[in-house]
C-alpha cells in the first residue's frame, strides 16, 4: 500500500527549496556526490518532485509529492510573472493543494533575515487556506555547510513556539506538529533524517484525515511514537 | 592702454564663461547621478543659478565687444550677479553641510544618541552598555581592528539612522544590523555587524564604501 502526502516548501528565493526537493528525490546516501544541483536556476513556476520513502515499521511505501513554488513575492518585482501569488492562483484548482500534509518553512542558517521573513510566509499560507487541521509544519535551516551561522538554536526554538502559537490561534482544531531540522543540500547532511521525519508526518496527516489517529490500536505504528502524540490525542 | 584694459576684461570674462560652462556640466552630471535616487531637486536650483550667471557673463562679453547694449546699467548687473552669487553660496553650503553630516555624522550627546536608537529600534540597552566600546571587528580591506560602541554608530548615522541601523524582525525574533564606519585605505567605509536582540555580537560582513 502506498501512502501519498503533499509537501509544500515555502520561503524566500535562494534559500534552497528547489535544491532540497531535488536532493531528496535523487540523493541516495551521504557519500554520493550530489550532481542534481548543477545548473539549478531560480524557480519561476511550480516545480514537482516525487520522493519515495520506505516505511520502517511496515511494508507501506510513503510517496512524498513535493510542490515547489517560486520564492519571489508579487511586491518584490514590477512584473507579476513567476511570483508566488501568481503561481498559487494558477495551481489553486489542484485538489492536492487543498490537502497539504506538511508545509516546510525553509530558511538559510547563514542569513537571519530569511528566518524572520518566514512570519510573512506563514501568514500567507494561513490566509490562503493551505494549512489544514491535519497539516504539520517543519522549519528547515539549509546551508548547514556554510559557517558562521547567523541563527542560534534557541532562536529556532523560539520560532517553533511562535509558529505553533500562530497556527493554533488561526485554526481552532489544529492537530498537526511543528518540528525543526537542519540540512545541507550540498553534502546531504540531514536529508535522510528529514525524509524519515516527513514520512512520519505524512503518515500522521493521513491518519488524522481518516480519523484513525488516536491512542487506540488503530493508530499507525510509525506515527504513534511521535513526540507530538500528546498534543494530537488531547486535541 | 584702454585697448589693453578692454582685452584684459574680455579675456577674464571669457575665462569666467568657460569656468561657468564647466561648472554647469559638472552640476548636470551630479543631477544625473542623483536622479535614480530622487535626490536631484536642490541641484536643479543650482543649475538655474549657473544658467543665470552664464547669461550675465555672456551679456557682459557681448557688451564688451559692442555687439549689444546692456538693458541695465553695469552696476545693476554686477549687483544682480553679487546677489545671485550670495544665494548660490548659501545653497551650496547647505547642500555641503547635509552631505557631510550624512557622511561623517552629527555630534550627539550620549543621551540623545540613546534616545534616537530607542526610537528606531524599539528599545535600547543600558547607558553603560550603549557607551561601551565592546564591539571589535576586522576590516576585510585594510585589516585594521575597528572598535566601536552603539553611540559611535548612531552618531555617524544621525542624519539617516535607517542607513546605519537596520532592524530585522519576525517569527517573534529580532536582529539588529549596525554599520560602524572607519577610515580605510580608500576613504570612509562601513561594515555590517549583526547583533542579536540582547545586543550581543553575532557576525559581521564585508565592508562597503560610504
Short mmCIF file of N, CA and C in Angstrom, two decimals, chain A residues 83-212:
data_model
loop_
_atom_site.label_atom_id
_atom_site.label_comp_id
_atom_site.label_asym_id
_atom_site.label_seq_id
_atom_site.Cartn_x
_atom_site.Cartn_y
_atom_site.Cartn_z
N UNK A 83 5.69 34.82 -9.88
CA UNK A 83 5.75 35.09 -8.44
C UNK A 83 4.90 34.06 -7.69
N UNK A 84 5.12 33.98 -6.40
CA UNK A 84 4.41 33.01 -5.55
C UNK A 84 2.89 33.16 -5.70
N UNK A 85 2.41 34.41 -5.59
CA UNK A 85 0.97 34.66 -5.63
C UNK A 85 0.37 34.22 -6.96
N UNK A 86 1.08 34.55 -8.04
CA UNK A 86 0.59 34.21 -9.39
C UNK A 86 0.50 32.68 -9.55
N UNK A 87 1.55 32.01 -9.10
CA UNK A 87 1.59 30.55 -9.24
C UNK A 87 0.52 29.90 -8.36
N UNK A 88 0.30 30.46 -7.17
CA UNK A 88 -0.73 29.92 -6.29
C UNK A 88 -2.11 30.04 -6.92
N UNK A 89 -2.35 31.20 -7.58
CA UNK A 89 -3.63 31.39 -8.29
C UNK A 89 -3.79 30.33 -9.37
N UNK A 90 -2.70 30.10 -10.10
CA UNK A 90 -2.75 29.18 -11.24
C UNK A 90 -3.03 27.75 -10.79
N UNK A 91 -2.42 27.35 -9.68
CA UNK A 91 -2.50 25.94 -9.27
C UNK A 91 -3.53 25.67 -8.17
N UNK A 92 -4.32 26.68 -7.83
CA UNK A 92 -5.26 26.51 -6.72
C UNK A 92 -6.32 25.45 -7.03
N UNK A 93 -6.51 25.13 -8.35
CA UNK A 93 -7.55 24.15 -8.72
C UNK A 93 -7.16 22.72 -8.31
N UNK A 94 -5.85 22.50 -8.08
CA UNK A 94 -5.41 21.12 -7.81
C UNK A 94 -5.90 20.66 -6.43
N UNK A 95 -6.59 19.52 -6.37
CA UNK A 95 -7.09 19.05 -5.06
C UNK A 95 -5.97 18.88 -4.05
N UNK A 96 -4.80 18.45 -4.53
CA UNK A 96 -3.70 18.24 -3.58
C UNK A 96 -3.24 19.53 -2.91
N UNK A 97 -3.49 20.67 -3.56
CA UNK A 97 -3.11 21.94 -2.94
C UNK A 97 -3.99 22.26 -1.73
N UNK A 98 -5.13 21.61 -1.66
CA UNK A 98 -6.02 21.81 -0.51
C UNK A 98 -5.80 20.74 0.56
N UNK A 99 -4.91 19.82 0.26
CA UNK A 99 -4.65 18.72 1.21
C UNK A 99 -3.16 18.58 1.50
N UNK A 100 -2.53 19.69 1.80
CA UNK A 100 -1.10 19.67 2.07
C UNK A 100 -0.84 18.99 3.41
N UNK A 101 -0.02 17.96 3.38
CA UNK A 101 0.27 17.23 4.62
C UNK A 101 1.29 17.98 5.47
N UNK A 102 2.33 18.49 4.78
CA UNK A 102 3.40 19.16 5.53
C UNK A 102 3.82 20.43 4.79
N UNK A 103 3.92 21.52 5.52
CA UNK A 103 4.47 22.75 4.96
C UNK A 103 5.89 22.90 5.49
N UNK A 104 6.83 23.11 4.59
CA UNK A 104 8.22 23.32 5.01
C UNK A 104 8.50 24.81 4.99
N UNK A 105 8.87 25.36 6.13
CA UNK A 105 9.28 26.76 6.18
C UNK A 105 10.81 26.76 6.07
N UNK A 106 11.30 27.15 4.91
CA UNK A 106 12.73 26.98 4.62
C UNK A 106 13.48 28.31 4.77
N UNK A 107 14.60 28.28 5.47
CA UNK A 107 15.43 29.48 5.65
C UNK A 107 16.90 29.08 5.60
N UNK A 108 17.75 30.09 5.42
CA UNK A 108 19.20 29.84 5.40
C UNK A 108 19.76 30.07 6.80
N UNK A 109 20.50 29.10 7.28
CA UNK A 109 21.10 29.25 8.61
C UNK A 109 22.09 30.41 8.66
N UNK A 110 22.64 30.75 7.50
CA UNK A 110 23.65 31.81 7.47
C UNK A 110 23.03 33.19 7.24
N UNK A 111 21.69 33.27 7.22
CA UNK A 111 21.05 34.57 6.97
C UNK A 111 19.78 34.70 7.81
N UNK A 112 19.91 35.41 8.91
CA UNK A 112 18.80 35.55 9.86
C UNK A 112 17.54 36.08 9.20
N UNK A 113 17.74 37.03 8.27
CA UNK A 113 16.59 37.67 7.62
C UNK A 113 15.64 36.65 7.00
N UNK A 114 16.21 35.56 6.45
CA UNK A 114 15.36 34.56 5.79
C UNK A 114 14.50 33.80 6.79
N UNK A 115 14.93 33.75 8.05
CA UNK A 115 14.11 33.14 9.10
C UNK A 115 13.03 34.12 9.54
N UNK A 116 13.42 35.37 9.73
CA UNK A 116 12.46 36.39 10.20
C UNK A 116 11.31 36.56 9.21
N UNK A 117 11.65 36.50 7.93
CA UNK A 117 10.64 36.75 6.90
C UNK A 117 9.63 35.59 6.78
N UNK A 118 9.94 34.47 7.42
CA UNK A 118 9.01 33.33 7.36
C UNK A 118 7.68 33.65 8.04
N UNK A 119 7.69 34.67 8.90
CA UNK A 119 6.42 35.06 9.53
C UNK A 119 5.42 35.47 8.46
N UNK A 120 5.92 36.24 7.49
CA UNK A 120 5.01 36.68 6.42
C UNK A 120 4.61 35.50 5.53
N UNK A 121 5.53 34.56 5.31
CA UNK A 121 5.19 33.37 4.51
C UNK A 121 4.14 32.52 5.24
N UNK A 122 4.29 32.41 6.54
CA UNK A 122 3.33 31.63 7.33
C UNK A 122 1.95 32.28 7.27
N UNK A 123 1.94 33.62 7.38
CA UNK A 123 0.66 34.34 7.31
C UNK A 123 0.00 34.12 5.95
N UNK A 124 0.82 34.15 4.90
CA UNK A 124 0.28 33.91 3.55
C UNK A 124 -0.32 32.51 3.46
N UNK A 125 0.40 31.54 4.01
CA UNK A 125 -0.08 30.15 3.97
C UNK A 125 -1.39 30.02 4.74
N UNK A 126 -1.47 30.68 5.89
CA UNK A 126 -2.69 30.59 6.70
C UNK A 126 -3.86 31.27 5.99
N UNK A 127 -3.57 32.42 5.38
CA UNK A 127 -4.64 33.16 4.70
C UNK A 127 -5.14 32.43 3.45
N UNK A 128 -4.21 31.74 2.77
CA UNK A 128 -4.61 31.07 1.53
C UNK A 128 -5.31 29.74 1.81
N UNK A 129 -5.38 29.35 3.05
CA UNK A 129 -6.15 28.15 3.42
C UNK A 129 -5.44 26.83 3.16
N UNK A 130 -4.14 26.86 2.91
CA UNK A 130 -3.45 25.59 2.65
C UNK A 130 -3.04 24.88 3.95
N UNK A 131 -3.12 25.60 5.07
CA UNK A 131 -2.83 24.94 6.35
C UNK A 131 -4.16 24.37 6.87
N UNK A 132 -4.25 23.05 6.88
CA UNK A 132 -5.49 22.41 7.34
C UNK A 132 -5.30 21.88 8.76
N UNK A 133 -6.34 21.35 9.33
CA UNK A 133 -6.24 20.90 10.73
C UNK A 133 -5.24 19.74 10.89
N UNK A 134 -4.94 19.04 9.79
CA UNK A 134 -4.00 17.90 9.87
C UNK A 134 -2.60 18.26 9.35
N UNK A 135 -2.42 19.49 8.91
CA UNK A 135 -1.14 19.88 8.30
C UNK A 135 -0.07 20.13 9.37
N UNK A 136 1.07 19.52 9.17
CA UNK A 136 2.20 19.79 10.07
C UNK A 136 3.15 20.79 9.43
N UNK A 137 3.98 21.38 10.24
CA UNK A 137 4.90 22.40 9.74
C UNK A 137 6.31 22.06 10.21
N UNK A 138 7.25 22.13 9.29
CA UNK A 138 8.65 21.86 9.65
C UNK A 138 9.51 23.06 9.26
N UNK A 139 10.24 23.58 10.21
CA UNK A 139 11.20 24.65 9.92
C UNK A 139 12.51 23.99 9.50
N UNK A 140 12.99 24.35 8.32
CA UNK A 140 14.22 23.71 7.84
C UNK A 140 15.30 24.76 7.62
N UNK A 141 16.37 24.64 8.36
CA UNK A 141 17.53 25.51 8.18
C UNK A 141 18.47 24.87 7.16
N UNK A 142 18.66 25.54 6.04
CA UNK A 142 19.54 25.00 5.00
C UNK A 142 20.94 25.62 5.09
N UNK A 143 21.82 25.21 4.21
CA UNK A 143 23.20 25.72 4.15
C UNK A 143 23.95 25.38 5.45
N UNK A 144 23.71 24.18 5.91
CA UNK A 144 24.40 23.70 7.13
C UNK A 144 25.91 23.65 6.93
N UNK A 145 26.33 23.61 5.67
CA UNK A 145 27.76 23.53 5.36
C UNK A 145 28.43 24.89 5.34
N UNK A 146 27.64 25.97 5.48
CA UNK A 146 28.23 27.32 5.43
C UNK A 146 28.24 27.92 6.82
N UNK A 147 29.44 28.22 7.31
CA UNK A 147 29.56 28.85 8.62
C UNK A 147 30.15 30.25 8.43
N UNK A 148 29.97 31.19 9.36
CA UNK A 148 29.27 31.03 10.63
C UNK A 148 27.75 31.10 10.46
N UNK A 149 27.05 30.52 11.41
CA UNK A 149 25.59 30.57 11.39
C UNK A 149 25.12 31.90 11.97
N UNK A 150 24.10 32.41 11.31
CA UNK A 150 23.51 33.66 11.76
C UNK A 150 22.40 33.39 12.77
N UNK A 151 21.93 32.16 12.75
CA UNK A 151 20.76 31.80 13.55
C UNK A 151 21.19 30.83 14.66
N UNK A 152 20.80 31.17 15.89
CA UNK A 152 21.16 30.32 17.04
C UNK A 152 20.08 29.26 17.27
N UNK A 153 20.43 28.10 17.84
CA UNK A 153 19.43 27.06 18.09
C UNK A 153 18.27 27.56 18.96
N UNK A 154 18.59 28.42 19.95
CA UNK A 154 17.50 28.90 20.81
C UNK A 154 16.54 29.82 20.04
N UNK A 155 17.07 30.50 19.02
CA UNK A 155 16.19 31.33 18.20
C UNK A 155 15.25 30.44 17.38
N UNK A 156 15.79 29.32 16.90
CA UNK A 156 14.96 28.38 16.12
C UNK A 156 13.85 27.83 17.02
N UNK A 157 14.21 27.52 18.26
CA UNK A 157 13.20 27.00 19.19
C UNK A 157 12.11 28.04 19.44
N UNK A 158 12.54 29.31 19.57
CA UNK A 158 11.56 30.39 19.74
C UNK A 158 10.64 30.47 18.53
N UNK A 159 11.25 30.30 17.34
CA UNK A 159 10.48 30.37 16.10
C UNK A 159 9.47 29.21 16.04
N UNK A 160 9.88 28.04 16.50
CA UNK A 160 8.98 26.87 16.52
C UNK A 160 7.77 27.19 17.41
N UNK A 161 8.04 27.74 18.59
CA UNK A 161 6.95 28.10 19.51
C UNK A 161 6.03 29.14 18.89
N UNK A 162 6.67 30.09 18.19
CA UNK A 162 5.90 31.16 17.54
C UNK A 162 4.95 30.56 16.50
N UNK A 163 5.48 29.64 15.68
CA UNK A 163 4.66 29.02 14.63
C UNK A 163 3.50 28.25 15.25
N UNK A 164 3.80 27.49 16.30
CA UNK A 164 2.76 26.67 16.95
C UNK A 164 1.63 27.57 17.45
N UNK A 165 2.01 28.65 18.15
CA UNK A 165 1.01 29.58 18.70
C UNK A 165 0.19 30.21 17.58
N UNK A 166 0.90 30.63 16.54
CA UNK A 166 0.24 31.31 15.42
C UNK A 166 -0.79 30.39 14.75
N UNK A 167 -0.40 29.15 14.51
CA UNK A 167 -1.31 28.22 13.83
C UNK A 167 -2.48 27.86 14.74
N UNK A 168 -2.19 27.64 16.01
CA UNK A 168 -3.27 27.31 16.96
C UNK A 168 -4.27 28.46 17.07
N UNK A 169 -3.75 29.70 16.99
CA UNK A 169 -4.64 30.87 17.05
C UNK A 169 -5.53 30.96 15.83
N UNK A 170 -5.04 30.48 14.71
CA UNK A 170 -5.77 30.64 13.45
C UNK A 170 -6.64 29.43 13.10
N UNK A 171 -6.23 28.25 13.54
CA UNK A 171 -7.01 27.05 13.20
C UNK A 171 -7.40 26.38 14.52
N UNK A 172 -8.67 26.51 14.84
CA UNK A 172 -9.11 26.13 16.18
C UNK A 172 -8.86 24.65 16.53
N UNK A 173 -9.11 23.76 15.58
CA UNK A 173 -8.96 22.33 15.91
C UNK A 173 -7.70 21.73 15.29
N UNK A 174 -6.67 22.53 15.21
CA UNK A 174 -5.43 22.09 14.55
C UNK A 174 -4.78 20.96 15.36
N UNK A 175 -4.39 19.88 14.68
CA UNK A 175 -3.82 18.72 15.37
C UNK A 175 -2.45 18.32 14.81
N UNK A 176 -1.88 19.21 14.04
CA UNK A 176 -0.58 18.90 13.44
C UNK A 176 0.58 19.11 14.41
N UNK A 177 1.79 19.05 13.87
CA UNK A 177 3.01 19.24 14.67
C UNK A 177 3.82 20.39 14.11
N UNK A 178 4.68 20.92 14.93
CA UNK A 178 5.71 21.84 14.42
C UNK A 178 7.05 21.24 14.80
N UNK A 179 7.87 21.00 13.81
CA UNK A 179 9.18 20.41 14.05
C UNK A 179 10.24 21.31 13.42
N UNK A 180 11.49 21.02 13.70
CA UNK A 180 12.56 21.79 13.05
C UNK A 180 13.77 20.89 12.81
N UNK A 181 14.49 21.19 11.76
CA UNK A 181 15.69 20.41 11.47
C UNK A 181 16.66 21.25 10.62
N UNK A 182 17.88 20.77 10.50
CA UNK A 182 18.89 21.46 9.69
C UNK A 182 19.39 20.50 8.61
N UNK A 183 19.63 21.02 7.42
CA UNK A 183 20.15 20.18 6.35
C UNK A 183 21.21 20.92 5.54
N UNK A 184 21.98 20.16 4.80
CA UNK A 184 22.86 20.74 3.79
C UNK A 184 22.52 20.08 2.46
N UNK A 185 22.11 20.90 1.50
CA UNK A 185 21.79 20.34 0.17
C UNK A 185 23.06 19.94 -0.57
N UNK A 186 24.18 20.51 -0.17
CA UNK A 186 25.44 20.23 -0.87
C UNK A 186 26.05 18.91 -0.40
N UNK A 187 26.08 18.72 0.92
CA UNK A 187 26.70 17.49 1.44
C UNK A 187 25.67 16.39 1.70
N UNK A 188 24.41 16.76 1.74
CA UNK A 188 23.37 15.77 2.01
C UNK A 188 23.15 15.51 3.49
N UNK A 189 23.86 16.25 4.33
CA UNK A 189 23.70 16.07 5.78
C UNK A 189 22.26 16.40 6.19
N UNK A 190 21.68 15.52 6.94
CA UNK A 190 20.33 15.76 7.46
C UNK A 190 19.20 15.34 6.52
N UNK A 191 19.54 15.00 5.28
CA UNK A 191 18.49 14.65 4.31
C UNK A 191 17.79 13.32 4.67
N UNK A 192 18.53 12.25 4.99
CA UNK A 192 17.82 11.01 5.35
C UNK A 192 16.91 11.20 6.57
N UNK A 193 17.40 11.97 7.55
CA UNK A 193 16.59 12.22 8.75
C UNK A 193 15.32 13.01 8.39
N UNK A 194 15.49 13.96 7.48
CA UNK A 194 14.34 14.76 7.06
C UNK A 194 13.31 13.88 6.34
N UNK A 195 13.80 12.99 5.50
CA UNK A 195 12.88 12.09 4.78
C UNK A 195 12.06 11.27 5.78
N UNK A 196 12.75 10.77 6.76
CA UNK A 196 12.10 9.94 7.79
C UNK A 196 11.05 10.79 8.53
N UNK A 197 11.45 12.01 8.87
CA UNK A 197 10.57 12.93 9.59
C UNK A 197 9.31 13.22 8.75
N UNK A 198 9.53 13.50 7.48
CA UNK A 198 8.40 13.83 6.60
C UNK A 198 7.49 12.62 6.40
N UNK A 199 8.11 11.43 6.31
CA UNK A 199 7.31 10.21 6.17
C UNK A 199 6.37 10.07 7.36
N UNK A 200 6.90 10.31 8.54
CA UNK A 200 6.09 10.19 9.76
C UNK A 200 4.96 11.22 9.75
N UNK A 201 5.30 12.43 9.34
CA UNK A 201 4.28 13.49 9.37
C UNK A 201 3.20 13.26 8.31
N UNK A 202 3.62 12.75 7.15
CA UNK A 202 2.65 12.43 6.09
C UNK A 202 1.72 11.33 6.57
N UNK A 203 2.32 10.33 7.20
CA UNK A 203 1.57 9.20 7.73
C UNK A 203 0.57 9.70 8.77
N UNK A 204 1.05 10.60 9.62
CA UNK A 204 0.20 11.13 10.67
C UNK A 204 -0.95 11.95 10.06
N UNK A 205 -0.64 12.78 9.07
CA UNK A 205 -1.68 13.59 8.42
C UNK A 205 -2.74 12.70 7.80
N UNK A 206 -2.29 11.60 7.19
CA UNK A 206 -3.21 10.64 6.57
C UNK A 206 -4.18 10.06 7.60
N UNK A 207 -3.62 9.68 8.74
CA UNK A 207 -4.46 9.09 9.79
C UNK A 207 -5.38 10.13 10.42
N UNK A 208 -4.89 11.35 10.54
CA UNK A 208 -5.73 12.42 11.09
C UNK A 208 -6.91 12.70 10.16
N UNK A 209 -6.62 12.69 8.86
CA UNK A 209 -7.69 12.95 7.89
C UNK A 209 -8.74 11.85 7.92
N UNK A 210 -8.26 10.61 8.07
CA UNK A 210 -9.20 9.48 8.08
C UNK A 210 -9.84 9.28 9.45
N UNK A 211 -9.32 9.99 10.43
CA UNK A 211 -9.88 9.87 11.78
C UNK A 211 -9.45 8.63 12.52
N UNK A 212 -8.37 7.99 12.07
CA UNK A 212 -7.90 6.78 12.73
C UNK A 212 -6.74 7.05 13.67
#
